Tab-separated table of C-alpha atoms in Angstrom:
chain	number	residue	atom	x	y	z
R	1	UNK	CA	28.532	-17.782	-20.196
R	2	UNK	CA	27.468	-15.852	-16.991
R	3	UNK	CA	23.635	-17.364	-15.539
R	4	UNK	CA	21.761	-16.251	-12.541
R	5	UNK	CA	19.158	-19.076	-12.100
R	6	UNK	CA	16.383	-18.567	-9.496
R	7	UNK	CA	14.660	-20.767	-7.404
R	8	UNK	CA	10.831	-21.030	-8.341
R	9	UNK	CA	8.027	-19.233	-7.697
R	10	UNK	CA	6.691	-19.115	-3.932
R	11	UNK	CA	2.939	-18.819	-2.320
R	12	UNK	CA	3.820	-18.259	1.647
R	13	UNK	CA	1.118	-16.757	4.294
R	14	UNK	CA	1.725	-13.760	5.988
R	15	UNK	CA	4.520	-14.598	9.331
R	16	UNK	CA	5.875	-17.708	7.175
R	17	UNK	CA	9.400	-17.848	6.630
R	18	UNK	CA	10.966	-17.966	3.023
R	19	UNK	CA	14.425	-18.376	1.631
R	20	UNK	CA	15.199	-18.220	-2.235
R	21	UNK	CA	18.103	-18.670	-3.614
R	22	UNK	CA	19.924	-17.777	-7.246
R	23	UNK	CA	23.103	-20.113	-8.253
R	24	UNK	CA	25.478	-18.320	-9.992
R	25	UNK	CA	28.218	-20.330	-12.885
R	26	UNK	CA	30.102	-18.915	-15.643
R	27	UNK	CA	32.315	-16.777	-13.559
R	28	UNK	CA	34.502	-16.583	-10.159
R	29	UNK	CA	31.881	-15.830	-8.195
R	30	UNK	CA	33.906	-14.678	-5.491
R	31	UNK	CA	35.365	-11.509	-7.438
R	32	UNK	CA	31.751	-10.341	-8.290
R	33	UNK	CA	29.108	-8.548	-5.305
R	34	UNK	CA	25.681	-10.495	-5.905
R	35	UNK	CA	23.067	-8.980	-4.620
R	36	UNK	CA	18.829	-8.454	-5.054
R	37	UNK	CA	15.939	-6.366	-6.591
R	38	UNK	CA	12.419	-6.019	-5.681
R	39	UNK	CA	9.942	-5.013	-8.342
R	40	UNK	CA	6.274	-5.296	-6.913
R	41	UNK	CA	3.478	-5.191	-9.558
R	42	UNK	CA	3.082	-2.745	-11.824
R	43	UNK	CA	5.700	-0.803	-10.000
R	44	UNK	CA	9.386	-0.041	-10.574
R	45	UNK	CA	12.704	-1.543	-9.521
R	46	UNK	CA	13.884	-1.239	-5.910
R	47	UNK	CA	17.815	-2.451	-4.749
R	48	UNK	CA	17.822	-4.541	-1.715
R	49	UNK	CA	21.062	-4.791	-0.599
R	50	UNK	CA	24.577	-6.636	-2.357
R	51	UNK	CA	27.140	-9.377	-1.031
R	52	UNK	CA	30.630	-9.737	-1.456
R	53	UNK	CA	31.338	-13.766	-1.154
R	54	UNK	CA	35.010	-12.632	-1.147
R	55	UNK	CA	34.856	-11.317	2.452
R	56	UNK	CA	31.391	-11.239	3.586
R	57	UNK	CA	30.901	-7.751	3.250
R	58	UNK	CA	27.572	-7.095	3.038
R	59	UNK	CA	25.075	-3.619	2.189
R	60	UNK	CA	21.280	-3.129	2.573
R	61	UNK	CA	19.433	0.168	1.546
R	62	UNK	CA	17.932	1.444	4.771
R	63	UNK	CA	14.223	0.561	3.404
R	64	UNK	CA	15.566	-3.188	3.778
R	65	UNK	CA	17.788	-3.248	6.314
R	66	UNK	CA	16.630	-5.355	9.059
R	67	UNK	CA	13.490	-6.706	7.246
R	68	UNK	CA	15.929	-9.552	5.106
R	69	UNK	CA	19.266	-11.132	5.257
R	70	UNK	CA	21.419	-11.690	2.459
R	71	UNK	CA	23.648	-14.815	2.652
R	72	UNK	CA	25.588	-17.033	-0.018
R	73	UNK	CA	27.200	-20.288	0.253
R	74	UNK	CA	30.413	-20.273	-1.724
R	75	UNK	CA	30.746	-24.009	-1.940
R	76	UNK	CA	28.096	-24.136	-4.588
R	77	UNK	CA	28.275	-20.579	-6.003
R	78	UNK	CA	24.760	-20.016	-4.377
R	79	UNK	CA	23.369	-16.348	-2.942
R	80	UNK	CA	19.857	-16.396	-0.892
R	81	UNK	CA	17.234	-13.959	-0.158
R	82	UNK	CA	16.062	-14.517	3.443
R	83	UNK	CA	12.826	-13.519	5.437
R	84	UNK	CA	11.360	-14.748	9.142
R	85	UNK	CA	8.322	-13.439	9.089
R	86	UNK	CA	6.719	-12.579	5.755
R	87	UNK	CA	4.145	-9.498	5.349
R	88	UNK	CA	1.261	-9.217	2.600
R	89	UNK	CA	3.239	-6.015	1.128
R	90	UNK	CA	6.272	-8.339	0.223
R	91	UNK	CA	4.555	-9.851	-2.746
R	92	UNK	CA	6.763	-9.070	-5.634
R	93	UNK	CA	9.201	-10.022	-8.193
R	94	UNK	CA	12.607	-10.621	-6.849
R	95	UNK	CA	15.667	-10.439	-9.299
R	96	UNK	CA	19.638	-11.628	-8.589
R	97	UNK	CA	22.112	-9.242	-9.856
R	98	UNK	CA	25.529	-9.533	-10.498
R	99	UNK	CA	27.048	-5.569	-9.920
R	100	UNK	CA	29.800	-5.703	-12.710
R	101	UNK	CA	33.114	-4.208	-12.418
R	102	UNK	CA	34.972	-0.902	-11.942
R	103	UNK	CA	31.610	1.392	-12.615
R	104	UNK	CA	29.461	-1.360	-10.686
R	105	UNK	CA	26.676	-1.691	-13.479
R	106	UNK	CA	24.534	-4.227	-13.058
R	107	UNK	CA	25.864	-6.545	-15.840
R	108	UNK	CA	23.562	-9.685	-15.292
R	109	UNK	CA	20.122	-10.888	-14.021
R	110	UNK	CA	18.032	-13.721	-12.689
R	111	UNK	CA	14.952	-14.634	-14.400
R	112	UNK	CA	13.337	-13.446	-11.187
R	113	UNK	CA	11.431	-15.458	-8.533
R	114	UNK	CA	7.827	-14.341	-7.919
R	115	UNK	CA	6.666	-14.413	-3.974
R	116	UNK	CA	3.060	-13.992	-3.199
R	117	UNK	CA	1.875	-13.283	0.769
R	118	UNK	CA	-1.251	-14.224	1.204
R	119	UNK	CA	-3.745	-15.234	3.537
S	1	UNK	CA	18.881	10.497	-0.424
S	2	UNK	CA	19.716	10.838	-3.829
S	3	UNK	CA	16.599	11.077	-6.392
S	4	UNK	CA	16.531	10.336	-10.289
S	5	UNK	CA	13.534	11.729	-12.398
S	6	UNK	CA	12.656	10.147	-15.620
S	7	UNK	CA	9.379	10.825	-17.490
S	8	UNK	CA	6.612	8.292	-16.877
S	9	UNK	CA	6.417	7.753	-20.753
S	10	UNK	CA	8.146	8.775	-23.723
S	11	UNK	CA	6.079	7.864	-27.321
S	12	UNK	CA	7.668	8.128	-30.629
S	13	UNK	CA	6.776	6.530	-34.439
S	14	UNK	CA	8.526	3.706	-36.026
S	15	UNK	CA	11.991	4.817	-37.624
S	16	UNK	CA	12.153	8.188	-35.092
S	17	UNK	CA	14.422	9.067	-32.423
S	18	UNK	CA	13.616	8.590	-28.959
S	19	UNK	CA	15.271	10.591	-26.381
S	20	UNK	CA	14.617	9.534	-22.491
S	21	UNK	CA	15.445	11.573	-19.836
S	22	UNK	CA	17.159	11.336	-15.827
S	23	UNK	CA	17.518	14.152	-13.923
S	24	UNK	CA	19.757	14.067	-10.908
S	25	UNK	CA	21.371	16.941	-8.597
S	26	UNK	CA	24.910	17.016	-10.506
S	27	UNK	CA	24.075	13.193	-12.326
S	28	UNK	CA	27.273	14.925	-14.549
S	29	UNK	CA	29.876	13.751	-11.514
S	30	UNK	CA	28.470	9.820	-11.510
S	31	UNK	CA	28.663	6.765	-13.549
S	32	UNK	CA	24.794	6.630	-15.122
S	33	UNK	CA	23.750	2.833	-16.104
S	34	UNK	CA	20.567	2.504	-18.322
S	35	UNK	CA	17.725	-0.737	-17.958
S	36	UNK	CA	15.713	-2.033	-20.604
S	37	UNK	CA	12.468	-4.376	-19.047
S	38	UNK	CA	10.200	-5.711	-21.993
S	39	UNK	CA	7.167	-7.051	-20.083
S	40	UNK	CA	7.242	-10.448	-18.399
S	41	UNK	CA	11.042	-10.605	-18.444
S	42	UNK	CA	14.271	-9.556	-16.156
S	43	UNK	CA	15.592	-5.933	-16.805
S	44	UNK	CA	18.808	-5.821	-19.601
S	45	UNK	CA	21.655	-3.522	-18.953
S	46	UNK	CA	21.721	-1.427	-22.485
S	47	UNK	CA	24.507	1.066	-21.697
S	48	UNK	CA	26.502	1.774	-18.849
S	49	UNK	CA	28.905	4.197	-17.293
S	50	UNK	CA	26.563	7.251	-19.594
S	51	UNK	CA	27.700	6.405	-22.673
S	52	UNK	CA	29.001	2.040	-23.840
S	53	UNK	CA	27.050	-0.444	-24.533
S	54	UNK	CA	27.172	-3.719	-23.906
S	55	UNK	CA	28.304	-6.727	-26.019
S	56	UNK	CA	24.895	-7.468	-28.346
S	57	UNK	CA	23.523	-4.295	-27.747
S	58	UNK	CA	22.352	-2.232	-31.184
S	59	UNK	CA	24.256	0.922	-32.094
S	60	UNK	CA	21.307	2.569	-31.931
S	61	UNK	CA	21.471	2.997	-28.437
S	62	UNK	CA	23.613	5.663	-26.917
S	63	UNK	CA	23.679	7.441	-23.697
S	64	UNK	CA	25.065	10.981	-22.530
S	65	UNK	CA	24.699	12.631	-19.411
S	66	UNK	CA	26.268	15.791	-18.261
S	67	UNK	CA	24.676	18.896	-15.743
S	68	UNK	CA	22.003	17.364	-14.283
S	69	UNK	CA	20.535	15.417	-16.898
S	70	UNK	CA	21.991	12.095	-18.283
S	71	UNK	CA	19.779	11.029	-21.471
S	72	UNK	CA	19.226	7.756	-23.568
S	73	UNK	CA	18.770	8.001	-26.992
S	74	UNK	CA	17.342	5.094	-29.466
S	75	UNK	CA	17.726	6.109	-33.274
S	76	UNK	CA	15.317	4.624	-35.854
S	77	UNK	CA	12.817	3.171	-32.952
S	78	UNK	CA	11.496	-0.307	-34.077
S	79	UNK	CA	8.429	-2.116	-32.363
S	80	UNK	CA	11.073	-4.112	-30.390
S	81	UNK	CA	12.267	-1.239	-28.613
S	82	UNK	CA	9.052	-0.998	-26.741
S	83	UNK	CA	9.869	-1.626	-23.263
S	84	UNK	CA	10.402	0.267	-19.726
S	85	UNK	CA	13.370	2.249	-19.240
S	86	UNK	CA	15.321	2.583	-15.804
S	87	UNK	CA	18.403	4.912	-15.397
S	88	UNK	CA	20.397	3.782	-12.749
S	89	UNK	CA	23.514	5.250	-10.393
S	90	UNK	CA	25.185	4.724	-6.680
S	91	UNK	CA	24.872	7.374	-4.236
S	92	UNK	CA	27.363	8.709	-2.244
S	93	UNK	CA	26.433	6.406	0.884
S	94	UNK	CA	27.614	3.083	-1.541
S	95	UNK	CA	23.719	2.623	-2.396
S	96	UNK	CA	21.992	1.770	-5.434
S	97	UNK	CA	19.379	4.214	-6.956
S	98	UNK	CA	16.918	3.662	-9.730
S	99	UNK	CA	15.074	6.423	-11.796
S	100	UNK	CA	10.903	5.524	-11.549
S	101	UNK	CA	11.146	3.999	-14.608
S	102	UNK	CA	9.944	5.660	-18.422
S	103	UNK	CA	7.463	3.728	-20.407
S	104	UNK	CA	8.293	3.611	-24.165
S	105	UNK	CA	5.700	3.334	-26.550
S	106	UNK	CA	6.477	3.163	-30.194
């Protein structure tokens, strides 16, 4: 059985630094891109970017390029969500995806981890 | 960049069909992936590539898309169906794009 299981829920002040994390089982996880959602309150979904733990090869929309890194650590089937310096407008839901195969739905979800900025 | 249009909400009685909208500039040409998000928990995929559903997934969902419009259908509604509703496709630059998002209130 495919899982996506987050890492908890964060309270962080605005300039902290934050790394979550989803661990992946139930599948190769190097065949599969992993990647992450943002869904602020109230508001819709918004795609942040995807990994491919095969090679590295990494994508970010342009609204989040620069402002997080995407990583994983193959060894224990592991992708994180990175920031250095977090702002009050990142509060949100974040979700791990797995994008599926040949028409790259996204097939499975974390439970989401909820960050809240605040001073 | 590319843009999908859904309805903010879409309200239909118990055992009716309910027909949700995305409008895209030639959505037709792409694969078109479809969201369920009941509130408090992750999104589900409920069809993808316009038209199969998933393993679990009720019959009574079904997706077509074609022109500019793709379109999710839910025959005989139940309470349970109650839930936001995100189309989904990739744009030409590799990128994901989601649809705002259609409330469904049965």
């Amino acid at each position: 059985e495919v899982q996506l299981v987050q890492s908890g829920a964060e309270v962080k002040k605005p300039g902290e630094s934050l790394k979550i994390s989803c661990q992946a089982s139930g599948y190769r996880f190097t065949s599969y891109w992993i990647g992450w959602v943002r869904q602020k309150p109230g508001r819709g979904l918004e795609w942040m970017g995807i990994f491919y733990p095969a090679d590295s090869d990494t994508r970010y929309s342009p609204s989040f390029q620069g402002q997080v890194t995407i990583s994983v650590d193959k060894s224990i089937t592991t992708a994180y969500l990175e920031w250095s310096s977090l702002k009050a407008s990142d509060t949100a839901i974040y979700y791990c995806i797995r994008q599926g195969g040949v028409v790259r739905e996204l097939d499975y979800w974390g439970q989401g981890t909820l960050v809240t900025v605040s001073s | 960049s590319y843009v999908l249009t859904q309805p903010p909400s879409v309200s239909v009685a118990p055992g009716q069909t309910a027909r949700i909208s995305c409008g895209g500039d030639n959505i037709g040409n792409k694969n078109v992936h479809w969201y369920q998000q009941k509130p408090g928990q992750a999104p589900l995929l409920v069809i993808y590539d316009d038209d199969d559903r998933p393993s679990g997934i009720p019959e009574r969902f079904s997706g077509s898309n074609s022109g500019n419009t793709a379109t999710l259908t839910i025959s005989t509604v139940e309470g349970g169906d109650e839930a936001d509703y995100y189309c989904q496709v990739w744009d030409s630059s590799g990128h994901v794009v989601f649809g705002g998002g259609t409330t469904l209130t049965v």
